[in-house]
Short mmCIF file of C-alpha atoms and ligand atoms in Angstrom, two decimals:
data_model
loop_
_atom_site.label_atom_id
_atom_site.label_comp_id
_atom_site.label_asym_id
_atom_site.label_seq_id
_atom_site.Cartn_x
_atom_site.Cartn_y
_atom_site.Cartn_z
CA UNK A 1 -24.45 27.45 -14.61
CA UNK A 2 -25.03 27.53 -10.85
CA UNK A 3 -24.13 24.35 -8.77
CA UNK A 4 -26.84 22.37 -7.07
CA UNK A 5 -24.76 19.55 -5.64
CA UNK A 6 -22.26 20.43 -2.97
CA UNK A 7 -19.50 18.00 -1.72
CA UNK A 8 -22.10 15.58 -0.31
CA UNK A 9 -25.34 15.95 -2.26
CA UNK A 10 -27.79 18.84 -2.12
CA UNK A 11 -28.17 20.47 1.32
CA UNK A 12 -30.28 23.23 2.78
CA UNK A 13 -32.59 24.56 5.39
CA UNK A 14 -35.97 23.00 5.52
CA UNK A 15 -38.86 24.99 3.94
CA UNK A 16 -36.21 27.66 2.84
CA UNK A 17 -33.84 26.57 0.10
CA UNK A 18 -34.58 22.83 0.85
CA UNK A 19 -38.26 22.76 -0.09
CA UNK A 20 -40.91 20.65 -1.84
CA UNK A 21 -40.36 22.51 -5.17
CA UNK A 22 -36.74 21.58 -5.04
CA UNK A 23 -37.35 17.93 -4.17
CA UNK A 24 -39.94 17.39 -6.94
CA UNK A 25 -37.88 19.18 -9.53
CA UNK A 26 -34.84 17.26 -8.62
CA UNK A 27 -36.86 14.00 -8.61
CA UNK A 28 -38.05 15.01 -12.12
CA UNK A 29 -34.44 15.81 -13.36
CA UNK A 30 -33.08 12.60 -11.97
CA UNK A 31 -35.96 10.66 -13.64
CA UNK A 32 -35.47 12.44 -17.01
CA UNK A 33 -31.74 11.67 -16.74
CA UNK A 34 -32.38 7.90 -16.01
CA UNK A 35 -35.14 7.74 -18.66
CA UNK A 36 -37.33 5.39 -16.92
CA UNK A 37 -35.34 3.29 -14.56
CA UNK A 38 -35.96 1.75 -11.02
CA UNK A 39 -34.84 4.03 -8.09
CA UNK A 40 -34.41 2.97 -4.44
CA UNK A 41 -35.01 5.73 -1.85
CA UNK A 42 -34.26 5.93 1.99
CA UNK A 43 -34.31 8.49 4.60
CA UNK A 44 -32.43 9.17 7.86
CA UNK A 45 -34.64 10.24 10.87
CA UNK A 46 -35.24 13.93 10.22
CA UNK A 47 -38.87 15.44 10.69
CA UNK A 48 -38.89 16.71 7.18
CA UNK A 49 -38.01 13.38 5.49
CA UNK A 50 -41.63 12.23 4.46
CA UNK A 51 -42.28 15.71 3.02
CA UNK A 52 -39.18 15.76 0.93
CA UNK A 53 -39.32 12.11 0.02
CA UNK A 54 -42.92 12.54 -1.38
CA UNK A 55 -41.66 15.46 -3.48
CA UNK A 56 -38.75 13.45 -4.93
CA UNK A 57 -40.90 10.41 -5.52
CA UNK A 58 -43.64 12.56 -7.17
CA UNK A 59 -40.97 13.92 -9.60
CA UNK A 60 -39.55 10.43 -10.35
CA UNK A 61 -42.97 8.83 -11.02
CA UNK A 62 -43.98 11.68 -13.42
CA UNK A 63 -40.93 10.76 -15.73
CA UNK A 64 -41.83 7.11 -15.78
CA UNK A 65 -39.35 5.75 -13.08
CA UNK A 66 -40.62 3.17 -10.56
CA UNK A 67 -39.46 3.59 -6.91
CA UNK A 68 -38.57 1.08 -4.23
CA UNK A 69 -38.99 2.76 -0.81
CA UNK A 70 -36.67 1.33 1.80
CA UNK A 71 -38.10 3.57 4.64
CA UNK A 72 -35.77 4.82 7.25
CA UNK A 73 -32.20 3.29 6.87
CA UNK A 74 -28.45 4.46 7.00
CA UNK A 75 -26.92 5.75 3.74
CA UNK A 76 -24.65 2.57 3.44
CA UNK A 77 -27.67 0.24 3.62
CA UNK A 78 -29.23 2.05 0.75
CA UNK A 79 -25.97 1.97 -1.24
CA UNK A 80 -25.52 -1.77 -0.42
CA UNK A 81 -29.10 -2.36 -1.75
CA UNK A 82 -28.49 -0.54 -5.01
CA UNK A 83 -25.12 -2.57 -5.37
CA UNK A 84 -26.87 -5.92 -4.60
CA UNK A 85 -30.23 -5.66 -6.48
CA UNK A 86 -31.50 -4.61 -9.90
CA UNK A 87 -32.28 -1.09 -9.04
CA UNK A 88 -30.65 1.48 -11.37
CA UNK A 89 -30.05 4.31 -8.92
CA UNK A 90 -30.38 5.36 -5.42
CA UNK A 91 -31.57 8.46 -3.41
CA UNK A 92 -30.99 9.27 0.22
CA UNK A 93 -32.97 12.05 1.99
CA UNK A 94 -30.34 12.97 4.70
CA UNK A 95 -28.31 16.01 5.95
CA UNK A 96 -25.80 13.63 7.56
CA UNK A 97 -24.36 15.44 10.63
CA UNK A 98 -26.14 18.90 10.11
CA UNK A 99 -28.57 20.33 12.65
CA UNK A 100 -32.05 19.08 12.60
CA UNK A 101 -33.61 22.06 10.67
CA UNK A 102 -31.51 21.01 7.60
CA UNK A 103 -32.04 18.31 5.16
CA UNK A 104 -30.39 17.11 1.86
CA UNK A 105 -30.82 14.91 -1.10
CA UNK A 106 -27.97 12.60 -2.06
CA UNK A 107 -27.67 10.52 -5.34
CA UNK A 108 -26.21 7.01 -5.58
CA UNK A 109 -24.92 5.58 -8.89
CA UNK A 110 -25.93 2.06 -10.20
CA UNK A 111 -22.81 0.54 -8.46
CA UNK A 112 -23.68 1.87 -4.99
CA UNK A 113 -20.98 4.59 -5.03
CA UNK A 114 -21.84 8.32 -5.00
CA UNK A 115 -22.42 9.98 -8.33
CA UNK A 116 -19.45 11.37 -10.24
CA UNK A 117 -19.15 15.13 -10.68
CA UNK A 118 -19.94 14.72 -14.54
CA UNK A 119 -23.15 12.91 -13.84
CA UNK A 120 -24.08 15.58 -11.28
CA UNK A 121 -23.55 18.14 -13.90
CA UNK A 122 -25.77 16.40 -16.32
CA UNK A 123 -28.52 16.30 -13.84
CA UNK A 124 -27.93 19.95 -12.79
CA UNK A 125 -28.48 21.11 -16.30
CA UNK A 126 -31.87 19.29 -16.61
CA UNK A 127 -32.87 20.74 -13.32
CA UNK A 128 -31.92 24.40 -14.12
CA UNK A 129 -33.46 24.29 -17.67
CA UNK A 130 -36.54 22.53 -16.22
CA UNK A 131 -36.22 20.11 -19.37
CA UNK A 132 -38.23 17.36 -17.82
CA UNK A 133 -39.69 14.52 -19.75
CA UNK A 134 -43.04 13.89 -18.39
CA UNK A 135 -44.57 10.57 -19.50
CA UNK A 136 -48.37 9.87 -20.57
CA UNK A 137 -50.79 8.73 -17.87
CA UNK A 138 -50.33 5.08 -18.57
CA UNK A 139 -46.70 5.14 -18.29
CA UNK A 140 -46.51 6.75 -14.81
CA UNK A 141 -44.46 4.51 -12.34
CA UNK A 142 -45.37 2.92 -9.21
CA UNK A 143 -43.98 2.53 -5.72
CA UNK A 144 -43.12 -0.63 -3.81
CA UNK A 145 -41.59 -1.31 -0.45
CA UNK A 146 -38.62 -3.53 0.44
CA UNK A 147 -38.40 -4.49 3.98
CA UNK A 148 -35.17 -6.67 3.47
CA UNK A 149 -32.57 -4.00 2.74
CA UNK A 150 -31.37 -3.85 6.46
CA UNK A 151 -31.23 -7.62 7.01
CA UNK A 152 -29.30 -7.98 3.61
CA UNK A 153 -26.87 -5.30 4.79
CA UNK A 154 -26.24 -6.87 8.22
CA UNK A 155 -25.60 -10.27 6.44
CA UNK A 156 -23.18 -8.56 4.11
CA UNK A 157 -21.11 -7.04 6.87
CA UNK A 158 -21.01 -10.21 8.86
CA UNK A 159 -19.77 -11.97 5.75
CA UNK A 160 -16.66 -9.78 5.74
CA UNK A 161 -15.95 -10.23 9.62
CA UNK A 162 -14.59 -13.18 11.45
CA UNK A 163 -17.69 -13.54 13.55
CA UNK A 164 -16.30 -16.66 15.39
CA UNK A 165 -13.63 -14.56 16.82
CA UNK A 166 -16.05 -11.80 17.87
CA UNK A 167 -18.46 -14.31 19.45
CA UNK A 168 -15.81 -15.96 21.53
CA UNK A 169 -14.24 -12.67 22.64
CA UNK A 170 -17.44 -11.69 24.56
CA UNK A 171 -16.86 -7.94 24.23
CA UNK A 172 -18.93 -5.17 25.79
CA UNK A 173 -19.92 -2.15 23.60
CA UNK A 174 -21.62 1.07 24.44
CA UNK A 175 -23.18 2.31 21.23
CA UNK A 176 -24.58 5.83 20.77
CA UNK A 177 -26.76 6.12 17.64
CA UNK A 178 -27.51 9.88 18.16
CA UNK A 179 -31.20 9.14 17.39
CA UNK A 180 -30.00 8.82 13.80
CA UNK A 181 -30.66 6.01 11.14
CA UNK A 182 -27.93 3.87 12.79
CA UNK A 183 -30.42 3.05 15.56
CA UNK A 184 -32.14 0.55 13.14
CA UNK A 185 -29.01 -1.37 12.23
CA UNK A 186 -26.01 -1.20 14.54
CA UNK A 187 -27.36 -2.53 17.85
CA UNK A 188 -28.53 -5.65 16.06
CA UNK A 189 -25.44 -5.94 13.84
CA UNK A 190 -23.20 -5.91 16.96
CA UNK A 191 -25.47 -8.29 18.91
CA UNK A 192 -25.30 -10.79 16.17
CA UNK A 193 -21.42 -10.59 16.25
CA UNK A 194 -21.68 -11.63 19.91
CA UNK A 195 -21.26 -8.27 21.63
CA UNK A 196 -23.12 -7.29 24.75
CA UNK A 197 -24.53 -3.92 23.59
CA UNK A 198 -25.51 -1.05 25.77
CA UNK A 199 -27.21 1.70 23.74
CA UNK A 200 -27.59 5.42 24.18
CA UNK A 201 -29.97 7.65 22.05
CA UNK A 202 -31.01 4.51 20.02
CA UNK A 203 -34.58 5.41 19.10
CA UNK A 204 -34.96 7.09 15.81
CA UNK A 205 -35.95 10.78 16.48
CA UNK A 206 -35.43 13.63 14.14
CA UNK A 207 -35.30 16.32 16.67
CA UNK A 208 -31.98 14.74 17.85
CA UNK A 209 -32.89 15.05 21.74
CA UNK A 210 -29.75 13.25 22.87
CA UNK A 211 -27.22 15.49 21.28
CA UNK A 212 -26.43 17.08 17.71
CA UNK A 213 -25.71 14.52 15.29
CA UNK A 214 -21.87 15.40 14.49
CA UNK A 215 -19.93 13.04 16.60
CA UNK A 216 -17.60 15.56 18.18
CA UNK A 217 -15.97 15.01 21.62
CA UNK A 218 -18.41 17.61 23.14
CA UNK A 219 -21.52 15.90 21.70
CA UNK A 220 -20.21 12.38 22.95
CA UNK A 221 -19.76 13.22 26.49
CA UNK A 222 -22.39 10.69 27.71
CA UNK A 223 -20.97 7.99 25.59
CA UNK A 224 -17.39 8.60 26.90
CA UNK A 225 -18.74 8.45 30.50
CA UNK A 226 -20.95 5.47 29.94
CA UNK A 227 -18.01 3.50 28.05
CA UNK A 228 -15.93 3.84 31.29
CA UNK A 229 -18.69 3.44 33.79
CA UNK A 230 -20.00 0.19 32.19
CA UNK A 231 -16.47 -1.14 31.89
CA UNK A 232 -17.01 -1.57 28.15
CA UNK A 233 -14.22 -2.60 25.83
CA UNK A 234 -15.09 0.22 23.45
CA UNK A 235 -17.61 2.97 22.74
CA UNK A 236 -18.96 3.46 19.11
CA UNK A 237 -20.78 6.46 17.80
CA UNK A 238 -22.31 7.25 14.28
CA UNK A 239 -23.30 10.47 12.61
CA UNK A 240 -26.97 11.01 11.61
CA UNK A 241 -26.92 8.75 8.51
CA UNK A 242 -24.31 6.24 9.89
CA UNK A 243 -21.91 6.32 7.09
CA UNK A 244 -19.16 7.55 9.62
CA UNK A 245 -18.14 6.00 12.84
CA UNK A 246 -16.21 7.46 15.76
CA UNK A 247 -14.61 5.18 18.42
CA UNK A 248 -13.94 5.62 22.25
CA UNK A 249 -11.30 3.47 23.87
CA UNK A 250 -11.87 1.45 27.05
CA UNK A 251 -10.39 4.43 29.16
CA UNK A 252 -12.79 6.93 27.68
CA UNK A 253 -10.44 8.53 25.14
CA UNK A 254 -12.07 9.95 22.05
CA UNK A 255 -10.09 8.69 19.11
CA UNK A 256 -9.83 10.94 16.06
CA UNK A 257 -10.74 9.27 12.75
CA UNK A 258 -7.10 9.14 11.67
CA UNK A 259 -6.28 6.89 14.68
CA UNK A 260 -8.86 4.29 13.58
CA UNK A 261 -8.00 4.82 9.87
CA UNK A 262 -4.33 3.91 10.76
CA UNK A 263 -5.32 0.96 12.98
CA UNK A 264 -7.56 -0.59 10.36
CA UNK A 265 -4.90 0.09 7.58
CA UNK A 266 -2.29 -1.77 9.68
CA UNK A 267 -4.68 -4.70 10.15
CA UNK A 268 -5.75 -5.04 6.55
CA UNK A 269 -2.20 -4.77 5.14
CA UNK A 270 -1.19 -7.62 7.54
CA UNK A 271 -4.24 -9.75 6.44
CA UNK A 272 -3.49 -9.12 2.70
CA UNK A 273 0.32 -9.10 2.92
CA UNK A 274 0.37 -5.56 1.64
CA UNK A 275 -1.76 -3.69 -0.97
CA UNK A 276 -2.85 -0.16 -2.05
CA UNK A 277 -4.32 2.10 0.45
CA UNK A 278 -6.16 5.41 -0.63
CA UNK A 279 -6.57 8.35 1.54
CA UNK A 280 -6.68 12.13 1.26
CA UNK A 281 -3.96 14.74 1.51
CA UNK A 282 -5.30 15.73 4.84
CA UNK A 283 -4.67 12.49 6.46
CA UNK A 284 -1.98 11.90 9.14
CA UNK A 285 1.71 10.94 8.59
CA UNK A 286 0.91 8.00 10.88
CA UNK A 287 -0.79 6.52 7.71
CA UNK A 288 2.34 6.98 5.68
CA UNK A 289 4.56 5.40 8.43
CA UNK A 290 1.85 2.29 8.88
CA UNK A 291 1.68 1.71 5.15
CA UNK A 292 5.49 1.74 4.69
CA UNK A 293 6.11 -0.56 7.71
CA UNK A 294 3.61 -3.12 6.39
CA UNK A 295 4.65 -3.40 2.77
CA UNK A 296 1.89 -1.37 1.31
CA UNK A 297 1.50 1.43 -1.01
CA UNK A 298 -0.19 4.73 -0.26
CA UNK A 299 -2.08 6.87 -2.80
CA UNK A 300 -3.34 10.48 -1.81
CA UNK A 301 -6.27 12.22 -3.34
CA UNK A 302 -8.31 15.41 -2.94
CA UNK A 303 -10.58 15.56 0.09
CA UNK A 304 -13.98 13.98 -0.57
CA UNK A 305 -15.12 10.42 0.01
CA UNK A 306 -16.39 9.93 -3.66
CA UNK A 307 -12.94 10.67 -5.01
CA UNK A 308 -11.20 8.37 -2.54
CA UNK A 309 -13.80 5.56 -3.53
CA UNK A 310 -13.32 5.97 -7.37
CA UNK A 311 -9.46 6.11 -6.84
CA UNK A 312 -9.75 2.88 -4.87
CA UNK A 313 -11.69 1.17 -7.76
CA UNK A 314 -9.10 2.34 -10.28
CA UNK A 315 -6.12 1.15 -8.20
CA UNK A 316 -7.59 -2.06 -6.84
CA UNK A 317 -7.09 -0.84 -3.34
CA UNK A 318 -7.63 -3.00 -0.27
CA UNK A 319 -8.76 -0.10 1.95
CA UNK A 320 -9.25 3.65 2.10
CA UNK A 321 -10.93 6.58 3.85
CA UNK A 322 -10.74 9.94 5.31
CA UNK A 323 -9.63 11.31 8.56
CA UNK A 324 -13.30 12.19 9.74
CA UNK A 325 -14.22 8.58 10.51
CA UNK A 326 -15.44 7.70 6.89
CA UNK A 327 -13.91 4.22 6.18
CA UNK A 328 -14.31 2.41 2.79
CA UNK A 329 -14.11 -1.37 2.56
CA UNK A 330 -14.05 -2.46 -0.90
CA UNK A 331 -14.78 -6.08 -0.19
CA UNK A 332 -18.11 -4.99 1.14
CA UNK A 333 -18.75 -1.82 -0.96
CA UNK A 334 -17.05 1.26 -2.42
CA UNK A 335 -18.59 3.92 0.00
CA UNK A 336 -18.21 5.13 3.49
CA UNK A 337 -19.78 2.61 5.78
CA UNK A 338 -20.34 3.19 9.57
CA UNK A 339 -21.65 -0.24 10.35
CA UNK A 340 -18.74 -1.95 8.55
CA UNK A 341 -16.27 0.33 10.35
CA UNK A 342 -17.68 -0.39 13.73
CA UNK A 343 -17.63 -4.10 13.08
CA UNK A 344 -14.12 -4.24 11.79
CA UNK A 345 -12.85 -2.54 14.88
CA UNK A 346 -14.70 -4.82 17.19
CA UNK A 347 -13.11 -7.72 15.19
CA UNK A 348 -9.64 -6.34 15.54
CA UNK A 349 -9.90 -6.08 19.26
CA UNK A 350 -11.36 -9.67 19.46
CA UNK A 351 -8.59 -11.17 17.42
CA UNK A 352 -5.66 -9.20 18.76
CA UNK A 353 -6.91 -9.90 22.36
CA UNK A 354 -5.58 -6.56 23.67
CA UNK A 355 -7.21 -3.50 25.01
CA UNK A 356 -7.98 -0.86 22.42
CA UNK A 357 -5.85 1.67 24.07
CA UNK A 358 -2.92 -0.67 23.68
CA UNK A 359 -3.47 -1.18 20.11
CA UNK A 360 -3.73 2.57 19.44
CA UNK A 361 -0.52 3.15 21.47
CA UNK A 362 1.26 0.95 19.12
CA UNK A 363 0.64 3.35 16.12
CA UNK A 364 2.97 6.37 15.27
CA UNK A 365 1.76 9.40 17.04
CA UNK A 366 1.76 12.87 15.51
CA UNK A 367 -0.01 16.07 16.50
CA UNK A 368 -2.42 17.85 14.17
CA UNK A 369 -3.13 21.63 14.50
CA UNK A 370 -5.97 23.20 12.62
CA UNK A 371 -6.85 26.72 12.00
CA UNK A 372 -8.60 28.80 9.29
CA UNK A 373 -8.54 32.25 7.73
CA UNK A 374 -11.60 33.92 6.11
CA UNK A 375 -11.33 34.57 2.31
CA UNK A 376 -14.08 35.62 -0.13
CA UNK A 377 -14.90 32.95 -2.57
CA UNK A 378 -13.93 35.11 -5.55
CA UNK A 379 -10.36 35.70 -4.09
CA UNK A 380 -9.79 32.04 -3.37
CA UNK A 381 -8.19 30.80 -6.65
CA UNK A 382 -5.84 33.79 -7.04
CA UNK A 383 -4.77 33.80 -3.48
CA UNK A 384 -3.77 30.19 -3.74
CA UNK A 385 -1.85 30.72 -6.95
CA UNK A 386 0.09 33.57 -5.33
CA UNK A 387 0.70 31.56 -2.13
CA UNK A 388 2.03 28.61 -4.32
CA UNK A 389 4.57 31.15 -5.94
CA UNK A 390 5.95 32.16 -2.53
CA UNK A 391 6.72 28.72 -1.33
CA UNK A 392 10.39 27.95 -1.53
CA UNK A 393 10.28 24.32 -0.43
CA UNK A 394 11.31 21.57 -2.91
CA UNK A 395 8.66 19.24 -1.64
CA UNK A 396 5.09 20.63 -2.54
CA UNK A 397 2.05 18.63 -3.25
CA UNK A 398 -0.75 20.42 -5.26
CA UNK A 399 -3.31 17.61 -5.32
CA UNK A 400 -5.73 19.67 -3.22
CA UNK A 401 -4.75 23.19 -2.19
CA UNK A 402 -1.01 23.44 -1.36
CA UNK A 403 0.84 20.90 0.91
CA UNK A 404 4.27 21.57 2.08
CA UNK A 405 6.14 18.64 3.20
CA UNK A 406 9.28 18.29 5.18
CA UNK A 407 10.93 15.52 7.03
CA UNK A 408 8.54 14.91 9.92
CA UNK A 409 5.79 17.44 9.32
CA UNK A 410 3.47 18.92 6.77
CA UNK A 411 1.15 21.82 6.28
CA UNK A 412 -1.80 22.07 4.06
CA UNK A 413 -3.40 25.32 2.98
CA UNK A 414 -6.68 24.47 1.34
CA UNK A 415 -9.86 26.52 0.20
CA UNK A 416 -12.90 25.05 1.74
CA UNK A 417 -15.41 23.60 -0.84
CA UNK A 418 -18.45 24.73 1.30
CA UNK A 419 -17.45 27.99 3.27
CA UNK A 420 -15.71 31.19 2.38
CA UNK A 421 -12.48 30.09 4.31
CA UNK A 422 -8.96 28.58 3.81
CA UNK A 423 -8.31 25.69 6.25
CA UNK A 424 -4.86 25.46 7.49
CA UNK A 425 -3.83 22.01 8.80
CA UNK A 426 -0.39 21.18 10.13
CA UNK A 427 1.04 17.91 11.53
CA UNK A 428 4.31 17.32 13.35
CA UNK A 429 5.75 15.14 16.01
CA UNK A 430 5.35 17.74 18.65
CA UNK A 431 2.43 20.11 19.25
CA UNK A 432 4.42 23.26 19.31
CA UNK A 433 6.02 22.61 15.93
CA UNK A 434 2.61 21.93 14.35
CA UNK A 435 1.07 25.03 15.65
CA UNK A 436 4.26 27.07 14.57
CA UNK A 437 4.11 25.95 10.84
CA UNK A 438 0.31 26.40 10.74
CA UNK A 439 0.42 29.93 12.08
CA UNK A 440 3.43 30.86 9.94
CA UNK A 441 1.61 29.93 6.81
CA UNK A 442 -1.68 31.35 8.01
CA UNK A 443 0.16 34.82 8.23
CA UNK A 444 1.37 34.33 4.64
CA UNK A 445 -2.00 33.39 3.12
CA UNK A 446 -3.81 36.07 5.34
CA UNK A 447 -1.39 38.82 4.03
CA UNK A 448 -2.05 37.60 0.34
CA UNK A 449 -5.81 37.84 0.86
CA UNK A 450 -5.54 41.25 2.45
CA UNK A 451 -3.58 42.72 -0.40
CA UNK A 452 -5.36 41.07 -3.26
MG1 MG B 1 -22.71 11.04 7.13
#
């Protein structure tokens, strides 16, 4: 059976593969699978949202489900609403950081986490077989609105933050919402924590006039400049659906996600006197060092935030996340949460009473080198097996792709889940060594692909 769901829901180009037929059939499949529950729905700020949302809602109603429409809201707001209230399921219309001509449909389980692969497969089977259970005319569901979801979410985040400390610290923040769904939440959240907030691109607009919605260093040039020019304590940016957060320090340095992951890890281990931390095999060795130094235990998973979230539930973890700025705070909810991540970093600066650049400088420093090699999807599996056979090292981790570990470095060769490529990441204490081991292993895998 073909796959419909990718690593982060169903994605596609609007009015091509992502169209009203897909939306209504997927709504019908989810409704059939739920057999008449209550579903909350939210969107990011894209121009195609109303069109696709209407399709999904039609499908749901035709199968007897009722719908609670939250309007435009970040993905974590919808997830929190599903966790907090009696709705059975959630759906977000979003393509996260993709360009504006893309959109997507993402499903959330009854506990607010992303759906497991097994449940996605059940929905896919109904979708591809078109085995929908339409109900008689007098059983068709209805739509209600709930305008409280954002307020509930803001209160939920603040409950998990020392807001007395943030209020007395009087911090200044420049916040770039990228015209995404975070515009409706983060300015107000940070203000209520006592921050002086200067906003950029904080009006919801699905054409993304400010910049593309992936928070890369190139897209955040204005934020970097404004953070320095306004003399702010930090800069904050979200992706389009505000489940991820990227931070700029007071000097204008773009902090890659693994630096913030390590900073928050250290703080939470200290607050809790140790605990379990879950992250993926692609995370920095700095995480390993910070966890060991602070009496914690680290567990590595495959790449993908739902996998991290479910492992955190199993292991009673105190914190987890990925190196792309997706941070998961289980006391709040088991999913990536951009608002909670921003609030926690502000709290750390407020409580430590040090500039963010000093706090970051205290963390162990490694250099990451990333490269890739093209590999047709049908060759991916056999090439990886052959690559694993050629590795002579004793310390090999096969959790996701092949990770070869040595004393102060590692290299990960991993097939991409979305593109016909192998990603090769290497990390070491110095840049040259990281580049060297990445290129060395790139040659080996490229040679295997060529000969296969
Ligand atoms: Mg996102």
